[in-house]
PDB file of C-alpha atoms in Angstrom:
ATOM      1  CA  UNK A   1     178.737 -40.070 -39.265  1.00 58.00           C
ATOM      2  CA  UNK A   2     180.890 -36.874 -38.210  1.00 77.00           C
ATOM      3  CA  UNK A   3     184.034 -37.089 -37.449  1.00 93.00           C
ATOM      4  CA  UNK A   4     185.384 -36.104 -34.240  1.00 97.00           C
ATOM      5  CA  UNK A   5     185.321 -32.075 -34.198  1.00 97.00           C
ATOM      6  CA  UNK A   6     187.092 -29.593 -32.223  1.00 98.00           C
ATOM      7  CA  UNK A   7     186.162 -26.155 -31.470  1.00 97.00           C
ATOM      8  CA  UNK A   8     187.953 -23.461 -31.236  1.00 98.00           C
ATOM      9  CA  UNK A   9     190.311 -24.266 -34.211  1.00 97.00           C
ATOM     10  CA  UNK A  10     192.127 -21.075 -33.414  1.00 98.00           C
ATOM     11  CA  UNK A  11     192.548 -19.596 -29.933  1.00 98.00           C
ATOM     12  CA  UNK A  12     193.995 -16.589 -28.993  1.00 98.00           C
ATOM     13  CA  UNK A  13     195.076 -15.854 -25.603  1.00 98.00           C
ATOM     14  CA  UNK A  14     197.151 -13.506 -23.175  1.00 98.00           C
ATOM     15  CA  UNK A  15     199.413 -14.316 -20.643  1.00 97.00           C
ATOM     16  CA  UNK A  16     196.966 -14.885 -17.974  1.00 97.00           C
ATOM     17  CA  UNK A  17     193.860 -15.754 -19.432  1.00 98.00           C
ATOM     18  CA  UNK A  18     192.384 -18.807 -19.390  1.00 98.00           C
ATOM     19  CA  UNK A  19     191.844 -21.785 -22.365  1.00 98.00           C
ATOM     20  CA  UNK A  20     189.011 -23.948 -22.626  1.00 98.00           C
ATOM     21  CA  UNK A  21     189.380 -26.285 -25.678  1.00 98.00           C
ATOM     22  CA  UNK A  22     186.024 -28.299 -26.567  1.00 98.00           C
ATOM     23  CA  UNK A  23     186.265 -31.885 -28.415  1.00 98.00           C
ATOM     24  CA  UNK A  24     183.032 -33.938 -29.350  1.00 97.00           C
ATOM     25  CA  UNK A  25     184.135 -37.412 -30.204  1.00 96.00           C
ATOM     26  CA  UNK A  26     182.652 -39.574 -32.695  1.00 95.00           C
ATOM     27  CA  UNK A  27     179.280 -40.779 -32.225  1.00 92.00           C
ATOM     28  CA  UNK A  28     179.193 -44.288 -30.194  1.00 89.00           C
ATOM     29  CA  UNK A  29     182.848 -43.413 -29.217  1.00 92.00           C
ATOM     30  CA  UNK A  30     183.164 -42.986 -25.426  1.00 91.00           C
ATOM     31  CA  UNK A  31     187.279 -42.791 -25.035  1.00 93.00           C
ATOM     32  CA  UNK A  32     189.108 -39.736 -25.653  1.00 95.00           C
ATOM     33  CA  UNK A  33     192.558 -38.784 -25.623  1.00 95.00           C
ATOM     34  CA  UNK A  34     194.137 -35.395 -25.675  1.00 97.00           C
ATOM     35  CA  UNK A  35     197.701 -34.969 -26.962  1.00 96.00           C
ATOM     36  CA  UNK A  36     200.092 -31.575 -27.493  1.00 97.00           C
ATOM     37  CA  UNK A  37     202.041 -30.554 -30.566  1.00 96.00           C
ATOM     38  CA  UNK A  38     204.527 -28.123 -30.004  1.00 91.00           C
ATOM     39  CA  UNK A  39     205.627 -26.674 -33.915  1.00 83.00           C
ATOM     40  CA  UNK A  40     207.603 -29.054 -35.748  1.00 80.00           C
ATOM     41  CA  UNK A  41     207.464 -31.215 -32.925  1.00 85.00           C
ATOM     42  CA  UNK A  42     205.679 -34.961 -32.414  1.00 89.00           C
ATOM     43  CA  UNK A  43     202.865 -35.639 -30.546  1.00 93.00           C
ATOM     44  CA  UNK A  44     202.590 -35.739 -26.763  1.00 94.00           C
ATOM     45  CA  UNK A  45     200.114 -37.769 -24.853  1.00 93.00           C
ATOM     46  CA  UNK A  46     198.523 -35.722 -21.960  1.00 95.00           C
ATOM     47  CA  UNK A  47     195.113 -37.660 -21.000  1.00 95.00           C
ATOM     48  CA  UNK A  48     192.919 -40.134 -21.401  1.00 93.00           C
ATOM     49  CA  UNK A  49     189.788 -40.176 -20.397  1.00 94.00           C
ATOM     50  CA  UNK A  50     186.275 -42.121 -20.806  1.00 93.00           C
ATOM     51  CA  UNK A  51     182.604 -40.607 -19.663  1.00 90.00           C
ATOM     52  CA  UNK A  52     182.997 -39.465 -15.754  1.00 90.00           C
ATOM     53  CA  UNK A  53     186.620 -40.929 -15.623  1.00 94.00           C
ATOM     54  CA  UNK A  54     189.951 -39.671 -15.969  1.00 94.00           C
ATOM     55  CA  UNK A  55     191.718 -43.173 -16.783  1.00 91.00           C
ATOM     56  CA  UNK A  56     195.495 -41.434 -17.207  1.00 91.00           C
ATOM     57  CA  UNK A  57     196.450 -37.975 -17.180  1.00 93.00           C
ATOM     58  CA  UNK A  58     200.538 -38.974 -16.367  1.00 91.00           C
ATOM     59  CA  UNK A  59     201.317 -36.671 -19.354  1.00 92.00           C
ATOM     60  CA  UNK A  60     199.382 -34.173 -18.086  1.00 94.00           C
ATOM     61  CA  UNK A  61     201.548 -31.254 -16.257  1.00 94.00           C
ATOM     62  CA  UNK A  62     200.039 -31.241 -12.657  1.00 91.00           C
ATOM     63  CA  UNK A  63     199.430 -27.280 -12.162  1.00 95.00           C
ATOM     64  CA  UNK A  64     196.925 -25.304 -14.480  1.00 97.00           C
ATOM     65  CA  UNK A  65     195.464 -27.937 -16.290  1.00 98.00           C
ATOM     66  CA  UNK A  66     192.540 -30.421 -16.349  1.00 97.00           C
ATOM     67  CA  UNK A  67     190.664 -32.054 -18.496  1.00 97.00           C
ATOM     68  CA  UNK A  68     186.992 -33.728 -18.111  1.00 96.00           C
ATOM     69  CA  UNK A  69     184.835 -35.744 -19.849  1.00 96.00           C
ATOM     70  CA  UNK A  70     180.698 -35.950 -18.335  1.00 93.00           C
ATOM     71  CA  UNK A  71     178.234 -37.965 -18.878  1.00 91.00           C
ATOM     72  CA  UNK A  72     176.581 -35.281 -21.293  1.00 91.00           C
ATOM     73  CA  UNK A  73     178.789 -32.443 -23.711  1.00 93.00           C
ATOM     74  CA  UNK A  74     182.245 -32.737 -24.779  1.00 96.00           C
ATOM     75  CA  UNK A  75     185.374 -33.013 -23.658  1.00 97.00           C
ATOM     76  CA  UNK A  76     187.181 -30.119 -22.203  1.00 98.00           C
ATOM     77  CA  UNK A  77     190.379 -29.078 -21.502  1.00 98.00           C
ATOM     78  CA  UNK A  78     191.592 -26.449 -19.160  1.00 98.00           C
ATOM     79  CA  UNK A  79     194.022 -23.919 -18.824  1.00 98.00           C
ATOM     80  CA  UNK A  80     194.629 -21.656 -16.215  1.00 98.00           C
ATOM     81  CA  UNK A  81     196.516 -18.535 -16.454  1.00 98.00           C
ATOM     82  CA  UNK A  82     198.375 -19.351 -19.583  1.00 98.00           C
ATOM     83  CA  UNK A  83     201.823 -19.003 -20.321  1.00 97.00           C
ATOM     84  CA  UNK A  84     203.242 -18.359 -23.714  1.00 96.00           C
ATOM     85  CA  UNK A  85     204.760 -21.829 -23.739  1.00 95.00           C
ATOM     86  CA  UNK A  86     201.586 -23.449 -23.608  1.00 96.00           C
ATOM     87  CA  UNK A  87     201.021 -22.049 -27.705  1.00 97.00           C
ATOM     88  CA  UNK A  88     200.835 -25.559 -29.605  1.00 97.00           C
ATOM     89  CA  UNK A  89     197.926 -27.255 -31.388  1.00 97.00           C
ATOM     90  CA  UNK A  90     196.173 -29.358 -28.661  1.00 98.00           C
ATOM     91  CA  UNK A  91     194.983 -32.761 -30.903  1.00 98.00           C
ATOM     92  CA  UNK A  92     192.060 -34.908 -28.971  1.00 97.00           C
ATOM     93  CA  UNK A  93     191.167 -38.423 -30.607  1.00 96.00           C
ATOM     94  CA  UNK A  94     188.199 -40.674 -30.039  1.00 95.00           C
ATOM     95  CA  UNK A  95     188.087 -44.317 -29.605  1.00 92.00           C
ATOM     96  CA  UNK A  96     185.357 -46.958 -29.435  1.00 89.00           C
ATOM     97  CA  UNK A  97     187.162 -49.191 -27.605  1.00 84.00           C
ATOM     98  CA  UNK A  98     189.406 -49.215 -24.062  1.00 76.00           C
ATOM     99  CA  UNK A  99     193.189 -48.960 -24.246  1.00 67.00           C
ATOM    100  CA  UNK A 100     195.153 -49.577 -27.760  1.00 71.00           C
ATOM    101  CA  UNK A 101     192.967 -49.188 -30.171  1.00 81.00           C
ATOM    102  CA  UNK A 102     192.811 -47.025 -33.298  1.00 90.00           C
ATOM    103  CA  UNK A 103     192.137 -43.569 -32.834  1.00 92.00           C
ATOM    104  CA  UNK A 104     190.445 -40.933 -34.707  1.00 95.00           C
ATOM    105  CA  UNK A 105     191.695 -37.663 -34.341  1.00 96.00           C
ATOM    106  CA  UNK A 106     190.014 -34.070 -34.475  1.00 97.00           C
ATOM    107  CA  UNK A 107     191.236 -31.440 -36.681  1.00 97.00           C
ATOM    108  CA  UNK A 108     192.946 -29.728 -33.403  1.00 97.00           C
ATOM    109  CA  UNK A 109     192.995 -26.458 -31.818  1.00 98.00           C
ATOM    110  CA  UNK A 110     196.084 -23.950 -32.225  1.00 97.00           C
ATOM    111  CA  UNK A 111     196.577 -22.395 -29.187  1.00 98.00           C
ATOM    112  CA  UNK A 112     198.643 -18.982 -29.347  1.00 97.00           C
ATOM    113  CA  UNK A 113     199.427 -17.187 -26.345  1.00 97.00           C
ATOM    114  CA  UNK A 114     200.725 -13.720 -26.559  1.00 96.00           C
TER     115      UNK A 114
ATOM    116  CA  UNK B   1     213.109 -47.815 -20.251  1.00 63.00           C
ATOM    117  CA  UNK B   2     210.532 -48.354 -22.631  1.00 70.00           C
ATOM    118  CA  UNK B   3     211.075 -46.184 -25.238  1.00 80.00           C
ATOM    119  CA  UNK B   4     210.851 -45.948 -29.245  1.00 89.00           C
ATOM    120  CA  UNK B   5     213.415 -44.781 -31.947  1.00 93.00           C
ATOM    121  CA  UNK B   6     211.948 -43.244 -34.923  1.00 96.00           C
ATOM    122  CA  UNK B   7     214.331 -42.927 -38.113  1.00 96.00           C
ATOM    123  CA  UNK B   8     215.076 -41.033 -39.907  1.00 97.00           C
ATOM    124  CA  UNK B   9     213.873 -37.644 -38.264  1.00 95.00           C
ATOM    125  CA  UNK B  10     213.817 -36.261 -42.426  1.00 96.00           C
ATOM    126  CA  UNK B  11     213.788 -37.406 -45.347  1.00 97.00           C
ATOM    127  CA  UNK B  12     213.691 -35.423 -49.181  1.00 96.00           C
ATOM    128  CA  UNK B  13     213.813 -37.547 -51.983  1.00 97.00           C
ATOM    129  CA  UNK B  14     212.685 -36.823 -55.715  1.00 97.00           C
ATOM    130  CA  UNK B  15     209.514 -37.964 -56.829  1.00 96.00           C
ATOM    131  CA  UNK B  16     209.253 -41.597 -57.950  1.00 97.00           C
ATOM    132  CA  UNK B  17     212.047 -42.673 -55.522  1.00 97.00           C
ATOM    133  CA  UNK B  18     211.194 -45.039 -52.548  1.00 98.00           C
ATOM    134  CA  UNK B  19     210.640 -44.357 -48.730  1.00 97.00           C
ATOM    135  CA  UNK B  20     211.442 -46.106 -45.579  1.00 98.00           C
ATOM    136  CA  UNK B  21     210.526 -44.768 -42.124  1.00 98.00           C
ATOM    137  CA  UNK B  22     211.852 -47.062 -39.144  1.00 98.00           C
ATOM    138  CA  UNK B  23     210.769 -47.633 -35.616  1.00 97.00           C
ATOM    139  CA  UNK B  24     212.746 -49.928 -33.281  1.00 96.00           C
ATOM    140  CA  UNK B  25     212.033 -50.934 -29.781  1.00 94.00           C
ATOM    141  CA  UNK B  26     214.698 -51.799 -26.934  1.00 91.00           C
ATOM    142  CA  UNK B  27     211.630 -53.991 -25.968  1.00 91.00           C
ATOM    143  CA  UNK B  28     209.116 -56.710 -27.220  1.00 94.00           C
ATOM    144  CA  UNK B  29     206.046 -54.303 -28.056  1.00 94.00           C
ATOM    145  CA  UNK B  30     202.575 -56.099 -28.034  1.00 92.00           C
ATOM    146  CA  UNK B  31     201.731 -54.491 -31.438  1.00 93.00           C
ATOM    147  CA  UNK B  32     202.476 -51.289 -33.262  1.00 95.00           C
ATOM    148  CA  UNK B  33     200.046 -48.820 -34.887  1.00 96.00           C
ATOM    149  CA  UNK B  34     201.097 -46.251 -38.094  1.00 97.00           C
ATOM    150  CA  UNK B  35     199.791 -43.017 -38.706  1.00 97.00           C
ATOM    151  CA  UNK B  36     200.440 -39.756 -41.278  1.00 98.00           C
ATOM    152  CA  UNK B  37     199.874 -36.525 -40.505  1.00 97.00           C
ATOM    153  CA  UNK B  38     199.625 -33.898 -43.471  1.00 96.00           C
ATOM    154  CA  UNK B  39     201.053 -30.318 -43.164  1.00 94.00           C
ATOM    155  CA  UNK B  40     199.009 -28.406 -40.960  1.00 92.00           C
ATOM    156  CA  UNK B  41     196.354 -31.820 -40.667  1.00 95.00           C
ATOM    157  CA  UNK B  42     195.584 -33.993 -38.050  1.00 96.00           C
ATOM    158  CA  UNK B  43     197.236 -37.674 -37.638  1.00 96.00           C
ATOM    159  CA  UNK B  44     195.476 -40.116 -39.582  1.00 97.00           C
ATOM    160  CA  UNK B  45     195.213 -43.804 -38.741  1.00 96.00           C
ATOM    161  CA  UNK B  46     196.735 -46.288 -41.585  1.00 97.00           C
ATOM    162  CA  UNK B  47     197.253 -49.506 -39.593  1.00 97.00           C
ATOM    163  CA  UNK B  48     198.237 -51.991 -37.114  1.00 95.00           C
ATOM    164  CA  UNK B  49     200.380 -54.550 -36.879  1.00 97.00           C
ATOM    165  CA  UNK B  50     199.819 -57.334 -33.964  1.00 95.00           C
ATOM    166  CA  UNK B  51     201.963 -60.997 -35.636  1.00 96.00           C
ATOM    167  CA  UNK B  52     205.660 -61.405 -35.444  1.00 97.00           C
ATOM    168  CA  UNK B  53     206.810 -60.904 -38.932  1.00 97.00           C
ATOM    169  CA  UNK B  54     203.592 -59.159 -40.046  1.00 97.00           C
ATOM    170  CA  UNK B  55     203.524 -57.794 -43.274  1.00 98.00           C
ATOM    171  CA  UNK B  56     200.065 -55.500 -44.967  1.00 98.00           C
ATOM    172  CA  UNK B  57     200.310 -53.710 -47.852  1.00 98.00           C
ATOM    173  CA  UNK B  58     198.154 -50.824 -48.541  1.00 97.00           C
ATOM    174  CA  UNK B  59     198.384 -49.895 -52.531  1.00 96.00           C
ATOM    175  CA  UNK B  60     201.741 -48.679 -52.473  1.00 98.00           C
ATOM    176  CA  UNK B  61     202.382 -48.616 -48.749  1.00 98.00           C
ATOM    177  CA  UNK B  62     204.044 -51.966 -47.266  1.00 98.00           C
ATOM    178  CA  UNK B  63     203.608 -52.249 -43.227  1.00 98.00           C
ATOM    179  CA  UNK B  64     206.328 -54.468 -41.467  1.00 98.00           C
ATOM    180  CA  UNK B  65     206.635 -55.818 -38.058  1.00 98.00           C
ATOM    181  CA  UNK B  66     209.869 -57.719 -36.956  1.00 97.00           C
ATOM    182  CA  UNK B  67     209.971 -61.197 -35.966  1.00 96.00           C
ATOM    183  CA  UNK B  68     210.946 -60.187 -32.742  1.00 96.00           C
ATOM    184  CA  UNK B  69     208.452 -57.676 -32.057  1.00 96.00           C
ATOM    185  CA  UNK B  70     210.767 -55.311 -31.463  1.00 96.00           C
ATOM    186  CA  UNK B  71     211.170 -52.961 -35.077  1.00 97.00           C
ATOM    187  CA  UNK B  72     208.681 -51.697 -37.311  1.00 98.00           C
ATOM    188  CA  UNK B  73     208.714 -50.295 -41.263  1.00 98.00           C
ATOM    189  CA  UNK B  74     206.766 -48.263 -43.715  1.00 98.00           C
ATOM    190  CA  UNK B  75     208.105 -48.286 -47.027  1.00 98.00           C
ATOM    191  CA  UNK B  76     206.430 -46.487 -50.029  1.00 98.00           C
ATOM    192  CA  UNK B  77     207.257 -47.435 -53.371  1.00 98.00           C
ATOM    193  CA  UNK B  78     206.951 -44.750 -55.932  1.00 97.00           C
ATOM    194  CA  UNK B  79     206.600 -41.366 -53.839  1.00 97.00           C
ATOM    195  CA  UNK B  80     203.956 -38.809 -55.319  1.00 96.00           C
ATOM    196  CA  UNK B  81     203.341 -35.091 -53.949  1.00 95.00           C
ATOM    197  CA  UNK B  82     200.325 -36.772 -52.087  1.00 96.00           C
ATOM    198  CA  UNK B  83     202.477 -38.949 -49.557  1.00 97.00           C
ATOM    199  CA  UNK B  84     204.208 -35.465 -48.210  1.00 98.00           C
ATOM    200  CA  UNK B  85     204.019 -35.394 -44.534  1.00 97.00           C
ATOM    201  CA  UNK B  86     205.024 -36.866 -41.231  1.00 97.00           C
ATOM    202  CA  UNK B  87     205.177 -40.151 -40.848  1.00 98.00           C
ATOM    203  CA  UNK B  88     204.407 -41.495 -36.485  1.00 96.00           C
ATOM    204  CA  UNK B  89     204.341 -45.209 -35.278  1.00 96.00           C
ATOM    205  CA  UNK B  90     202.643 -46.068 -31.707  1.00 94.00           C
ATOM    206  CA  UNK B  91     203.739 -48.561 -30.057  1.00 93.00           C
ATOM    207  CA  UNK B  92     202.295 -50.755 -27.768  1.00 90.00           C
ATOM    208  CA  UNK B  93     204.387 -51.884 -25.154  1.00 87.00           C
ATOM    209  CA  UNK B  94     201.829 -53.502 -23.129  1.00 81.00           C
ATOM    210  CA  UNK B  95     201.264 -50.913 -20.451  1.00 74.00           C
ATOM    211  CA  UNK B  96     198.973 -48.651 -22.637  1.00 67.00           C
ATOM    212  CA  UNK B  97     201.043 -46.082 -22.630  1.00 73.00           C
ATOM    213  CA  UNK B  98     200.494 -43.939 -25.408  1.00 83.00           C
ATOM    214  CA  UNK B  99     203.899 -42.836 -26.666  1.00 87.00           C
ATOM    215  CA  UNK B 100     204.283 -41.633 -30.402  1.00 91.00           C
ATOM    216  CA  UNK B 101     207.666 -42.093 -32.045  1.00 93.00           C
ATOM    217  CA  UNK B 102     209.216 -39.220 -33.122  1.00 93.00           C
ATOM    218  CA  UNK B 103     207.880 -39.027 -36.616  1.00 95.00           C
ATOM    219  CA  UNK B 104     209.533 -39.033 -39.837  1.00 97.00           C
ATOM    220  CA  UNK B 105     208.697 -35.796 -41.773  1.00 96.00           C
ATOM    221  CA  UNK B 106     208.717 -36.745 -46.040  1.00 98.00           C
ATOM    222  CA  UNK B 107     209.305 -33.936 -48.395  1.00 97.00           C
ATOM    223  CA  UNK B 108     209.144 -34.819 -52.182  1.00 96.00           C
ATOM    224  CA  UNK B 109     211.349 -32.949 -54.686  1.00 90.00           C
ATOM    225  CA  UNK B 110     208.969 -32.818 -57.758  1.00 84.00           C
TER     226      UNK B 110
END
């Protein structure tokens, strides 16, 4: 059974550009959760989000980004005209169960915006 | 607010020498979930605590949760190289709201 995977791992990006970050949860797994890690810095919730349905996205800053989740394909996240402070390693986690459960996270996506 | 304290924010000790990581709660949490991250890795689940007064030992990992609900512990017993990284409890306040502590980042002095 794969684990939950996460493509890019790297991305590079100008000031500008947009960032599309891809995560596949774990098979039978329909909750996903994407959280930002700033260097030597904890983890920040931004969304959750289940097939269709954005559940929470109250960590989620309300201009450039967006997340989705449909009924077929991964998860994606969105960012619009990035800014250099958006460089961290975006971490999204699967769960087969609603709310507080355990979560299995991808191997994340480093974001670096020049 | 609902918020969680995560102690200490470092901590270097020599191989062989114990660890304690705290989190404490101005509130009663529901439960509380642990989880390690390695250097440059990914968090990785290690357990969850639900009873007042819980206690689970993994090997050499021992898992508290307060009688009150409202404080946490990992302790390691024994540090090797392989326990290096950061150390983040979730707690559960009840609203779902997923809010990591502030980790505790091991280094081991070999």
């Amino acid at each position: 059974n794969a684990g939950v995977m996460q493509n890019p791992r790297h991305l590079v990006r100008r000031r500008g550009q947009e960032a599309r970050l891809r995560c596949s949860p774990m098979k039978g797994h329909s909750h996903v959760y994407w959280y930002r890690q700033l260097p030597e810095e904890g983890l920040k919730f931004m969304v959750y989000l289940q097939k269709e349905n954005i559940i929470d996205e109250s960590g989620m800053p309300k201009e450039r980004f967006s997340a989705e989740f449909p009924k077929e394909g991964p998860s994606i996240l969105r960012i619009q005209q990035v800014v250099r402070g958006d460089s961290a390693a975006y971490f999204c986690a699967s769960s087969p169960l609603p709310g507080y459960n355990e979560q299995f996270f991808g191997p994340g996506t480093r974001l670096t915006v020049l | 607010g609902q918020q969680v304290m995560q102690i200490p924010q470092y901590q270097h000790v020599q191989e062989g020498e114990d660890f304690t990581t705290y989190c404490n709660s101005s509130t009663t949490l529901s439960n509380i979930q642990w989880y390690k991250q390695r250097p440059g890795g990914h968090p990785v689940f290690l357990i969850q605590l639900v009873k007042s007064g819980e206690v689970k030992k993994q090997k050499r990992l021992t898992f508290q949760f307060g009688e009150a609900k409202k404080n946490s512990s990992l302790h390691i017993t024994a540090t090797q190289t392989t326990d290096v990284g950061t150390y983040f409890c979730l707690p559960n306040f009840g609203n779902e709201k997923l809010t990591f502590g502030t980790g505790t980042r091991l280094t081991i002095i070999p």
